[in-house]
GROMACS .gro file of C-alpha atoms in nm:
model
  334
    1MET     CA    1 -12.529  -1.275   6.127
    2SER     CA    2 -12.282  -1.563   6.149
    3GLU     CA    3 -12.284  -1.842   6.405
    4ASN     CA    4 -12.020  -1.639   6.592
    5SER     CA    5 -12.290  -1.391   6.690
    6GLN     CA    6 -12.421  -1.638   6.949
    7PHE     CA    7 -12.120  -1.555   7.169
    8ARG     CA    8 -12.140  -1.258   7.403
    9PHE     CA    9 -11.817  -1.150   7.569
   10PRO     CA   10 -11.771  -0.920   7.870
   11GLY     CA   11 -11.640  -0.569   7.816
   12ALA     CA   12 -11.274  -0.603   7.917
   13THR     CA   13 -10.995  -0.856   7.974
   14GLY     CA   14 -10.618  -0.894   7.954
   15VAL     CA   15 -10.413  -1.027   7.664
   16GLY     CA   16 -10.214  -1.292   7.850
   17SER     CA   17  -9.866  -1.211   7.977
   18LEU     CA   18  -9.789  -1.029   8.301
   19PRO     CA   19  -9.461  -0.913   8.458
   20GLY     CA   20  -9.279  -1.099   8.734
   21THR     CA   21  -9.229  -1.463   8.826
   22ASP     CA   22  -9.483  -1.524   9.104
   23ALA     CA   23  -9.769  -1.743   8.978
   24ARG     CA   24  -9.998  -1.669   9.275
   25GLU     CA   25  -9.951  -1.294   9.244
   26ALA     CA   26 -10.020  -1.313   8.868
   27ALA     CA   27 -10.333  -1.524   8.919
   28LYS     CA   28 -10.455  -1.280   9.184
   29THR     CA   29 -10.407  -0.991   8.940
   30ALA     CA   30 -10.564  -1.169   8.640
   31THR     CA   31 -10.870  -1.280   8.836
   32GLY     CA   32 -10.905  -0.977   9.062
   33SER     CA   33 -10.891  -0.723   8.779
   34PHE     CA   34 -11.181  -0.877   8.586
   35GLU     CA   35 -11.482  -1.002   8.778
   36ASP     CA   36 -11.643  -1.150   8.468
   37PHE     CA   37 -11.354  -1.227   8.228
   38PRO     CA   38 -11.035  -1.340   8.408
   39PHE     CA   39 -10.753  -1.512   8.218
   40LEU     CA   40 -10.479  -1.767   8.278
   41ALA     CA   41 -10.172  -1.549   8.325
   42GLU     CA   42  -9.838  -1.616   8.150
   43LEU     CA   43  -9.507  -1.515   8.309
   44PRO     CA   44  -9.231  -1.520   8.045
   45ALA     CA   45  -8.982  -1.355   8.285
   46ARG     CA   46  -8.929  -1.699   8.441
   47GLY     CA   47  -8.727  -1.795   8.133
   48PRO     CA   48  -8.740  -2.057   7.853
   49GLY     CA   49  -9.051  -2.268   7.885
   50ALA     CA   50  -9.251  -1.980   8.030
   51ASP     CA   51  -9.219  -1.779   7.706
   52MET     CA   52  -9.516  -1.814   7.474
   53ILE     CA   53  -9.343  -2.049   7.226
   54GLY     CA   54  -9.198  -2.275   7.495
   55ARG     CA   55  -9.524  -2.282   7.690
   56THR     CA   56  -9.722  -2.395   7.386
   57ALA     CA   57  -9.448  -2.637   7.278
   58GLY     CA   58  -9.492  -2.802   7.617
   59MET     CA   59  -9.859  -2.865   7.533
   60LEU     CA   60  -9.784  -3.056   7.211
   61VAL     CA   61  -9.874  -3.425   7.189
   62GLU     CA   62  -9.604  -3.667   7.062
   63LEU     CA   63  -9.387  -3.372   6.954
   64TYR     CA   64  -9.123  -3.225   7.181
   65ALA     CA   65  -8.900  -2.921   7.170
   66ARG     CA   66  -8.578  -2.816   7.336
   67VAL     CA   67  -8.392  -2.487   7.363
   68GLU     CA   68  -8.099  -2.432   7.127
   69PRO     CA   69  -7.891  -2.112   7.098
   70SER     CA   70  -8.105  -2.017   6.797
   71GLY     CA   71  -8.439  -2.087   6.964
   72TRP     CA   72  -8.679  -2.376   7.018
   73ARG     CA   73  -8.608  -2.689   6.812
   74ILE     CA   74  -8.819  -3.001   6.767
   75GLY     CA   75  -8.653  -3.313   6.912
   76ASP     CA   76  -8.717  -3.686   6.957
   77ARG     CA   77  -8.816  -3.707   7.321
   78PRO     CA   78  -8.923  -3.488   7.612
   79GLY     CA   79  -8.623  -3.336   7.786
   80ARG     CA   80  -8.551  -3.088   8.061
   81ASP     CA   81  -8.702  -2.795   7.867
   82THR     CA   82  -9.031  -2.976   7.804
   83ARG     CA   83  -9.054  -3.082   8.168
   84ARG     CA   84  -8.985  -2.726   8.283
   85ALA     CA   85  -9.252  -2.580   8.052
   86ARG     CA   86  -9.508  -2.832   8.176
   87SER     CA   87  -9.413  -2.775   8.539
   88TRP     CA   88  -9.464  -2.401   8.510
   89LEU     CA   89  -9.800  -2.451   8.341
   90VAL     CA   90  -9.911  -2.676   8.628
   91GLU     CA   91  -9.794  -2.409   8.876
   92ASP     CA   92 -10.002  -2.148   8.690
   93LEU     CA   93 -10.306  -2.376   8.684
   94ASP     CA   94 -10.273  -2.445   9.056
   95ALA     CA   95 -10.271  -2.069   9.123
   96LEU     CA   96 -10.564  -2.008   8.888
   97GLU     CA   97 -10.766  -2.283   9.058
   98GLU     CA   98 -10.697  -2.128   9.398
   99PHE     CA   99 -10.830  -1.787   9.292
  100THR     CA  100 -11.135  -1.912   9.097
  101GLN     CA  101 -11.305  -2.121   9.365
  102GLY     CA  102 -11.679  -2.110   9.291
  103TYR     CA  103 -11.629  -1.896   8.982
  104ALA     CA  104 -11.893  -1.918   8.707
  105GLY     CA  105 -11.843  -1.715   8.389
  106ASP     CA  106 -11.601  -1.660   8.105
  107LEU     CA  107 -11.237  -1.761   8.151
  108LYS     CA  108 -10.972  -1.704   7.884
  109VAL     CA  109 -10.671  -1.925   7.819
  110GLN     CA  110 -10.402  -1.853   7.560
  111ALA     CA  111 -10.177  -2.060   7.334
  112VAL     CA  112  -9.969  -1.985   7.027
  113GLY     CA  113 -10.152  -2.055   6.701
  114PRO     CA  114 -10.027  -2.306   6.442
  115TRP     CA  115  -9.864  -2.058   6.202
  116THR     CA  116  -9.669  -1.854   6.454
  117LEU     CA  117  -9.560  -2.184   6.607
  118ALA     CA  118  -9.449  -2.313   6.264
  119ALA     CA  119  -9.255  -1.991   6.205
  120ALA     CA  120  -9.080  -2.015   6.544
  121LEU     CA  121  -9.009  -2.385   6.598
  122GLU     CA  122  -8.703  -2.522   6.418
  123LEU     CA  123  -8.668  -2.861   6.253
  124ARG     CA  124  -8.357  -3.071   6.308
  125ASN     CA  125  -8.183  -2.893   6.017
  126GLY     CA  126  -8.228  -2.558   6.188
  127GLU     CA  127  -8.490  -2.425   5.946
  128ALA     CA  128  -8.836  -2.327   6.065
  129ALA     CA  129  -9.108  -2.591   6.050
  130LEU     CA  130  -9.273  -2.343   5.815
  131SER     CA  131  -9.032  -2.465   5.542
  132ASP     CA  132  -9.192  -2.813   5.537
  133PRO     CA  133  -9.565  -2.849   5.460
  134GLY     CA  134  -9.571  -3.196   5.617
  135ALA     CA  135  -9.413  -3.064   5.935
  136CYS     CA  136  -9.674  -2.785   5.945
  137ARG     CA  137  -9.955  -3.040   5.921
  138ASP     CA  138  -9.805  -3.257   6.196
  139LEU     CA  139  -9.749  -2.956   6.418
  140ALA     CA  140 -10.106  -2.831   6.376
  141ALA     CA  141 -10.249  -3.177   6.451
  142SER     CA  142 -10.030  -3.211   6.761
  143LEU     CA  143 -10.130  -2.863   6.875
  144ALA     CA  144 -10.502  -2.934   6.829
  145GLU     CA  145 -10.479  -3.250   7.040
  146GLY     CA  146 -10.266  -3.075   7.302
  147LEU     CA  147 -10.520  -2.794   7.328
  148ARG     CA  148 -10.804  -3.043   7.377
  149LEU     CA  149 -10.617  -3.195   7.672
  150HIS     CA  150 -10.519  -2.857   7.814
  151LEU     CA  151 -10.873  -2.721   7.796
  152ALA     CA  152 -11.010  -3.038   7.956
  153GLU     CA  153 -10.766  -2.987   8.246
  154VAL     CA  154 -10.869  -2.623   8.290
  155ARG     CA  155 -11.234  -2.729   8.278
  156ARG     CA  156 -11.169  -2.988   8.549
  157ARG     CA  157 -11.008  -2.727   8.772
  158VAL     CA  158 -11.264  -2.449   8.710
  159PRO     CA  159 -11.584  -2.642   8.636
  160GLY     CA  160 -11.810  -2.335   8.639
  161ALA     CA  161 -11.620  -2.153   8.364
  162ARG     CA  162 -11.710  -2.108   8.000
  163LEU     CA  163 -11.367  -2.144   7.844
  164VAL     CA  164 -11.258  -1.898   7.578
  165LEU     CA  165 -10.947  -1.998   7.382
  166GLN     CA  166 -10.713  -1.730   7.248
  167LEU     CA  167 -10.471  -1.827   6.972
  168ASP     CA  168 -10.175  -1.589   6.952
  169GLU     CA  169 -10.074  -1.538   6.588
  170PRO     CA  170  -9.836  -1.240   6.569
  171SER     CA  171  -9.646  -1.399   6.275
  172LEU     CA  172  -9.956  -1.475   6.069
  173THR     CA  173  -9.929  -1.176   5.836
  174ALA     CA  174  -9.559  -1.248   5.777
  175VAL     CA  175  -9.644  -1.611   5.694
  176LEU     CA  176  -9.907  -1.500   5.442
  177ARG     CA  177  -9.670  -1.250   5.280
  178GLY     CA  178  -9.358  -1.465   5.268
  179GLN     CA  179  -9.171  -1.242   5.515
  180VAL     CA  180  -9.047  -1.504   5.763
  181ARG     CA  181  -8.668  -1.521   5.736
  182THR     CA  182  -8.474  -1.844   5.682
  183ALA     CA  183  -8.207  -1.959   5.929
  184SER     CA  184  -7.935  -1.779   5.731
  185GLY     CA  185  -8.128  -1.453   5.743
  186TYR     CA  186  -8.055  -1.388   5.374
  187ARG     CA  187  -8.379  -1.525   5.232
  188THR     CA  188  -8.740  -1.562   5.335
  189HIS     CA  189  -8.964  -1.865   5.333
  190ARG     CA  190  -9.218  -1.860   5.053
  191ALA     CA  191  -9.567  -1.738   5.135
  192VAL     CA  192  -9.809  -2.009   5.243
  193ASP     CA  193 -10.124  -2.039   5.035
  194ARG     CA  194 -10.412  -1.853   5.204
  195GLN     CA  195 -10.646  -2.150   5.170
  196VAL     CA  196 -10.395  -2.374   5.347
  197VAL     CA  197 -10.351  -2.115   5.622
  198GLU     CA  198 -10.727  -2.083   5.664
  199ALA     CA  199 -10.794  -2.460   5.663
  200THR     CA  200 -10.521  -2.524   5.920
  201LEU     CA  201 -10.651  -2.252   6.147
  202ARG     CA  202 -11.004  -2.386   6.110
  203ASN     CA  203 -10.889  -2.732   6.224
  204VAL     CA  204 -10.716  -2.592   6.531
  205VAL     CA  205 -11.011  -2.364   6.615
  206ALA     CA  206 -11.233  -2.674   6.598
  207ALA     CA  207 -11.029  -2.835   6.877
  208HIS     CA  208 -11.230  -2.616   7.116
  209GLY     CA  209 -11.604  -2.650   7.127
  210GLY     CA  210 -11.642  -2.294   7.256
  211PRO     CA  211 -11.548  -1.948   7.134
  212VAL     CA  212 -11.200  -1.881   6.995
  213ILE     CA  213 -11.023  -1.545   6.971
  214VAL     CA  214 -10.725  -1.495   6.741
  215HIS     CA  215 -10.481  -1.232   6.867
  216SER     CA  216 -10.217  -1.043   6.673
  217CYS     CA  217 -10.049  -0.717   6.770
  218ALA     CA  218  -9.888  -0.693   6.423
  219PRO     CA  219 -10.013  -0.462   6.146
  220ASP     CA  220 -10.256  -0.578   5.874
  221VAL     CA  221 -10.445  -0.845   6.066
  222PRO     CA  222 -10.633  -1.063   5.811
  223PHE     CA  223 -10.981  -1.013   5.957
  224ALA     CA  224 -11.173  -1.184   5.677
  225LEU     CA  225 -10.953  -1.495   5.677
  226LEU     CA  226 -10.984  -1.531   6.053
  227ARG     CA  227 -11.359  -1.493   6.037
  228ARG     CA  228 -11.383  -1.766   5.772
  229ALA     CA  229 -11.159  -1.990   5.983
  230GLY     CA  230 -11.416  -1.977   6.261
  231ALA     CA  231 -11.277  -1.713   6.498
  232ALA     CA  232 -11.553  -1.568   6.714
  233ALA     CA  233 -11.336  -1.264   6.785
  234VAL     CA  234 -11.021  -1.093   6.661
  235SER     CA  235 -10.782  -0.924   6.906
  236PHE     CA  236 -10.552  -0.648   6.777
  237ASP     CA  237 -10.351  -0.337   6.860
  238ALA     CA  238 -10.594  -0.058   6.777
  239ALA     CA  239 -10.308   0.191   6.724
  240LEU     CA  240 -10.197  -0.007   6.417
  241LEU     CA  241 -10.530   0.020   6.236
  242THR     CA  242 -10.551   0.239   5.926
  243GLU     CA  243 -10.848   0.345   5.719
  244ARG     CA  244 -10.752   0.064   5.479
  245ASP     CA  245 -10.884  -0.174   5.746
  246ASP     CA  246 -11.226  -0.007   5.769
  247ASP     CA  247 -11.413  -0.226   5.520
  248LEU     CA  248 -11.271  -0.548   5.666
  249ILE     CA  249 -11.363  -0.444   6.018
  250GLY     CA  250 -11.711  -0.334   5.913
  251GLU     CA  251 -11.771  -0.670   5.744
  252ALA     CA  252 -11.642  -0.854   6.049
  253VAL     CA  253 -11.872  -0.665   6.286
  254GLU     CA  254 -12.173  -0.717   6.061
  255ALA     CA  255 -12.092  -1.089   6.047
  256GLY     CA  256 -12.100  -1.103   6.428
  257THR     CA  257 -11.726  -1.111   6.493
  258ARG     CA  258 -11.631  -0.953   6.827
  259LEU     CA  259 -11.347  -0.702   6.827
  260PHE     CA  260 -11.094  -0.717   7.111
  261ALA     CA  261 -10.952  -0.367   7.077
  262GLY     CA  262 -10.609  -0.316   7.230
  263VAL     CA  263 -10.624   0.049   7.335
  264VAL     CA  264 -10.416   0.061   7.655
  265PRO     CA  265 -10.034   0.072   7.610
  266GLY     CA  266  -9.852  -0.246   7.711
  267THR     CA  267  -9.554  -0.075   7.871
  268ASP     CA  268  -9.524   0.187   8.145
  269GLY     CA  269  -9.638   0.536   8.060
  270PRO     CA  270  -9.908   0.787   8.139
  271LEU     CA  271 -10.265   0.667   8.094
  272SER     CA  272 -10.527   0.902   7.953
  273ASP     CA  273 -10.870   0.920   8.104
  274PRO     CA  274 -11.072   0.603   8.024
  275ALA     CA  275 -11.301   0.784   7.779
  276GLY     CA  276 -10.997   0.912   7.593
  277SER     CA  277 -10.854   0.562   7.560
  278VAL     CA  278 -11.156   0.448   7.358
  279MET     CA  279 -11.197   0.767   7.155
  280GLY     CA  280 -11.036   0.596   6.855
  281VAL     CA  281 -11.289   0.314   6.876
  282ARG     CA  282 -11.576   0.563   6.878
  283THR     CA  283 -11.421   0.745   6.580
  284LEU     CA  284 -11.387   0.417   6.390
  285TRP     CA  285 -11.751   0.339   6.464
  286ARG     CA  286 -11.865   0.672   6.323
  287ARG     CA  287 -11.648   0.622   6.013
  288LEU     CA  288 -11.807   0.282   5.955
  289GLY     CA  289 -12.156   0.424   6.000
  290LEU     CA  290 -12.238   0.162   6.263
  291HIS     CA  291 -12.500   0.217   6.531
  292PRO     CA  292 -12.337   0.345   6.855
  293GLY     CA  293 -12.557   0.113   7.058
  294LEU     CA  294 -12.369  -0.183   6.908
  295LEU     CA  295 -12.036  -0.072   7.056
  296ALA     CA  296 -12.061  -0.245   7.391
  297GLU     CA  297 -12.196  -0.560   7.223
  298ALA     CA  298 -11.920  -0.571   6.962
  299VAL     CA  299 -11.606  -0.447   7.143
  300THR     CA  300 -11.402  -0.585   7.433
  301VAL     CA  301 -11.129  -0.353   7.564
  302THR     CA  302 -10.779  -0.493   7.627
  303PRO     CA  303 -10.419  -0.377   7.651
  304ALA     CA  304 -10.251  -0.333   7.311
  305CYS     CA  305 -10.041  -0.645   7.370
  306GLY     CA  306  -9.910  -0.852   7.659
  307LEU     CA  307  -9.787  -0.676   7.972
  308ALA     CA  308  -9.468  -0.879   8.031
  309GLY     CA  309  -9.253  -0.570   7.971
  310ALA     CA  310  -9.442  -0.350   8.216
  311SER     CA  311  -9.383  -0.294   8.586
  312PRO     CA  312  -9.621  -0.487   8.816
  313ALA     CA  313  -9.780  -0.164   8.937
  314TYR     CA  314  -9.840  -0.039   8.584
  315ALA     CA  315  -9.979  -0.377   8.476
  316ARG     CA  316 -10.240  -0.362   8.752
  317ARG     CA  317 -10.328  -0.001   8.659
  318ALA     CA  318 -10.353  -0.093   8.290
  319LEU     CA  319 -10.594  -0.378   8.355
  320ALA     CA  320 -10.811  -0.161   8.581
  321HIS     CA  321 -10.802   0.106   8.311
  322CYS     CA  322 -10.938  -0.144   8.056
  323VAL     CA  323 -11.238  -0.208   8.281
  324GLN     CA  324 -11.302   0.166   8.321
  325ALA     CA  325 -11.266   0.229   7.947
  326ALA     CA  326 -11.512  -0.052   7.867
  327ARG     CA  327 -11.758   0.103   8.113
  328SER     CA  328 -11.715   0.437   7.936
  329LEU     CA  329 -11.799   0.274   7.602
  330ALA     CA  330 -12.109   0.110   7.744
  331ASP     CA  331 -12.233   0.420   7.927
  332ASN     CA  332 -12.151   0.676   7.656
  333PRO     CA  333 -12.126   0.498   7.319
  334GLU     CA  334 -12.143   0.827   7.127
   0.00000   0.00000   0.00000
């Protein structure tokens, strides 16, 4: 077993984003839904700076970004957009602190990972930072330092928590395959060498002394690369798995990597019974020939992706459903 196997995660949590614009209501939902694994909610409906790219850009150290018609662009100094992103993060932390008084246990915080950030943030010439290896290195270093400061602030506010960092990397597969489009839209940026991707991720993962999850709700998540980069867990949309992924998932589980299986739809719709929601996970387990008793130890149940596009009522139901589905896995692994 790898060193990741020392980490034990509770059975269910959220991905990160919630609907609406009320920080206190979001914190109440994110902490009240999960007694043992709450998370710092994100509210992208508030606008630029509350979206996942802007929020993480606001955490960067000695790098700043502003909103342009084409997206977020790196600039020379902190402006209105940086101040707004930081102000909203403080508002979210204030609300989290209010609803976690006396809390002791796991607490998850999210930020965009270095490669999705490099694919989304523009340089002064309008091209993605991904086009410049030096810019990618600077961005990753700034992110790592920003995360250290952010995690220290969360730790100060919730001193009883074991912090779990989630890096959101939905563009990672596109970066590896050379599928990120240039500013013109007519070409794509060349694929980044896998060793460079892995080393950069490893450096950012190392910014946190505790467990790190890497989340992607895109197809073909690179499980092996993430495991080598030091991820204690991989979070994914279970509906996108194919049998081609079986060997990679089996190796990950045997190496002690936790699976955060997104099995509950992220937008409004009917929910099956909790046991039905995790039927695919049980089927995967049988296909892999893994012991059913390992299921609860190896799998955390989550929504398939963030819940920003859901109604508030559905978001609350979906999070409660994750808890019930995790209980079903633990009580009836077969």
